[in-house]
Amino acid sequence: LNKTHQSIHGIQAFMEVDEILERCGPVDLAIVLVKAPFTEQAAIKAKQLIQPRNGFVLTLQNGVGNRDVLVNK
């Protein structure tokens, strides 16, 4: 993906929560795939992105404690 957040072969890359919400609205699924020190920040952003009542956050992280950070945010 390039730095201008443009579509490459049908894939869209976004950097800011506001940009995603503006283009797509709330999403059904947010995927969190960050290093452990960034889990809390990613959880806060994921919560802003998902549908309020039926959205999901999927974590693809390894390590202990990441799930708890996501659940508690």
PDB file of C-alpha atoms in Angstrom:
ATOM      1  CA  LEU A   1       0.000   0.000   0.000  1.00  0.00           C
ATOM      2  CA  ASN A   2       1.209   3.483  -0.667  1.00  0.00           C
ATOM      3  CA  LYS A   3       1.456   6.505   1.614  1.00  0.00           C
ATOM      4  CA  THR A   4      -1.491   8.308   0.027  1.00  0.00           C
ATOM      5  CA  HIS A   5      -3.974   5.689   1.306  1.00  0.00           C
ATOM      6  CA  GLN A   6      -5.150   4.846  -2.175  1.00  0.00           C
ATOM      7  CA  SER A   7      -6.615   1.602  -3.389  1.00  0.00           C
ATOM      8  CA  ILE A   8      -4.155  -0.927  -4.741  1.00  0.00           C
ATOM      9  CA  HIS A   9      -5.790  -3.945  -6.384  1.00  0.00           C
ATOM     10  CA  GLY A  10      -9.029  -3.291  -4.501  1.00  0.00           C
ATOM     11  CA  ILE A  11      -7.463  -2.942  -1.044  1.00  0.00           C
ATOM     12  CA  GLN A  12      -8.050   0.271   0.904  1.00  0.00           C
ATOM     13  CA  ALA A  13      -5.595   1.467   3.546  1.00  0.00           C
ATOM     14  CA  PHE A  14      -6.686   3.946   6.185  1.00  0.00           C
ATOM     15  CA  MET A  15      -4.704   5.523   8.954  1.00  0.00           C
ATOM     16  CA  GLU A  16      -7.214   7.429  11.079  1.00  0.00           C
ATOM     17  CA  VAL A  17     -10.454   6.330  12.735  1.00  0.00           C
ATOM     18  CA  ASP A  18     -12.222   9.469  11.518  1.00  0.00           C
ATOM     19  CA  GLU A  19     -11.289   8.684   7.907  1.00  0.00           C
ATOM     20  CA  ILE A  20     -12.653   5.143   8.167  1.00  0.00           C
ATOM     21  CA  LEU A  21     -15.899   6.315   9.774  1.00  0.00           C
ATOM     22  CA  GLU A  22     -16.303   9.035   7.141  1.00  0.00           C
ATOM     23  CA  ARG A  23     -15.807   6.597   4.260  1.00  0.00           C
ATOM     24  CA  CYS A  24     -17.496   3.487   5.644  1.00  0.00           C
ATOM     25  CA  GLY A  25     -19.400   4.273   8.814  1.00  0.00           C
ATOM     26  CA  PRO A  26     -19.172   1.871  11.771  1.00  0.00           C
ATOM     27  CA  VAL A  27     -17.808  -1.548  10.836  1.00  0.00           C
ATOM     28  CA  ASP A  28     -18.940  -5.037  11.789  1.00  0.00           C
ATOM     29  CA  LEU A  29     -15.416  -6.283  12.473  1.00  0.00           C
ATOM     30  CA  ALA A  30     -12.195  -4.609  13.578  1.00  0.00           C
ATOM     31  CA  ILE A  31      -9.011  -6.690  13.454  1.00  0.00           C
ATOM     32  CA  VAL A  32      -6.311  -5.862  15.989  1.00  0.00           C
ATOM     33  CA  LEU A  33      -2.840  -6.964  14.990  1.00  0.00           C
ATOM     34  CA  VAL A  34      -0.288  -4.858  16.854  1.00  0.00           C
ATOM     35  CA  LYS A  35       2.673  -5.400  19.143  1.00  0.00           C
ATOM     36  CA  ALA A  36       1.651  -5.799  22.795  1.00  0.00           C
ATOM     37  CA  PRO A  37       2.691  -2.275  23.916  1.00  0.00           C
ATOM     38  CA  PHE A  38       0.183  -0.804  21.440  1.00  0.00           C
ATOM     39  CA  THR A  39      -2.780  -3.025  22.368  1.00  0.00           C
ATOM     40  CA  GLU A  40      -4.457  -0.479  24.631  1.00  0.00           C
ATOM     41  CA  GLN A  41      -4.346   2.261  21.992  1.00  0.00           C
ATOM     42  CA  ALA A  42      -5.577  -0.172  19.321  1.00  0.00           C
ATOM     43  CA  ALA A  43      -8.439  -1.287  21.594  1.00  0.00           C
ATOM     44  CA  ILE A  44      -9.608   2.297  22.076  1.00  0.00           C
ATOM     45  CA  LYS A  45      -9.575   2.898  18.319  1.00  0.00           C
ATOM     46  CA  ALA A  46     -11.288  -0.424  17.564  1.00  0.00           C
ATOM     47  CA  LYS A  47     -14.086   0.419  19.998  1.00  0.00           C
ATOM     48  CA  GLN A  48     -14.691   3.689  18.135  1.00  0.00           C
ATOM     49  CA  LEU A  49     -14.915   1.811  14.829  1.00  0.00           C
ATOM     50  CA  ILE A  50     -17.283  -1.061  15.513  1.00  0.00           C
ATOM     51  CA  GLN A  51     -21.073  -1.139  15.418  1.00  0.00           C
ATOM     52  CA  PRO A  52     -22.280  -0.209  18.924  1.00  0.00           C
ATOM     53  CA  ARG A  53     -24.468  -3.273  19.504  1.00  0.00           C
ATOM     54  CA  ASN A  54     -23.225  -6.003  17.212  1.00  0.00           C
ATOM     55  CA  GLY A  55     -19.632  -5.208  16.251  1.00  0.00           C
ATOM     56  CA  PHE A  56     -16.738  -7.538  16.944  1.00  0.00           C
ATOM     57  CA  VAL A  57     -13.033  -7.111  17.588  1.00  0.00           C
ATOM     58  CA  LEU A  58     -10.765  -9.950  16.492  1.00  0.00           C
ATOM     59  CA  THR A  59      -7.238 -10.085  17.856  1.00  0.00           C
ATOM     60  CA  LEU A  60      -4.520 -11.963  16.017  1.00  0.00           C
ATOM     61  CA  GLN A  61      -1.867 -11.391  18.643  1.00  0.00           C
ATOM     62  CA  ASN A  62       0.184 -13.837  20.621  1.00  0.00           C
ATOM     63  CA  GLY A  63       1.235 -13.369  24.205  1.00  0.00           C
ATOM     64  CA  VAL A  64      -0.467 -13.198  27.565  1.00  0.00           C
ATOM     65  CA  GLY A  65      -2.696 -10.313  28.623  1.00  0.00           C
ATOM     66  CA  ASN A  66      -3.676  -8.815  25.267  1.00  0.00           C
ATOM     67  CA  ARG A  67      -7.194 -10.236  25.444  1.00  0.00           C
ATOM     68  CA  ASP A  68      -7.722  -8.688  28.871  1.00  0.00           C
ATOM     69  CA  VAL A  69      -6.598  -5.277  27.638  1.00  0.00           C
ATOM     70  CA  LEU A  70      -9.045  -5.478  24.726  1.00  0.00           C
ATOM     71  CA  VAL A  71     -11.949  -6.627  26.910  1.00  0.00           C
ATOM     72  CA  ASN A  72     -11.391  -3.893  29.495  1.00  0.00           C
ATOM     73  CA  LYS A  73     -11.331  -1.032  26.955  1.00  0.00           C
TER      74      LYS A  73
END
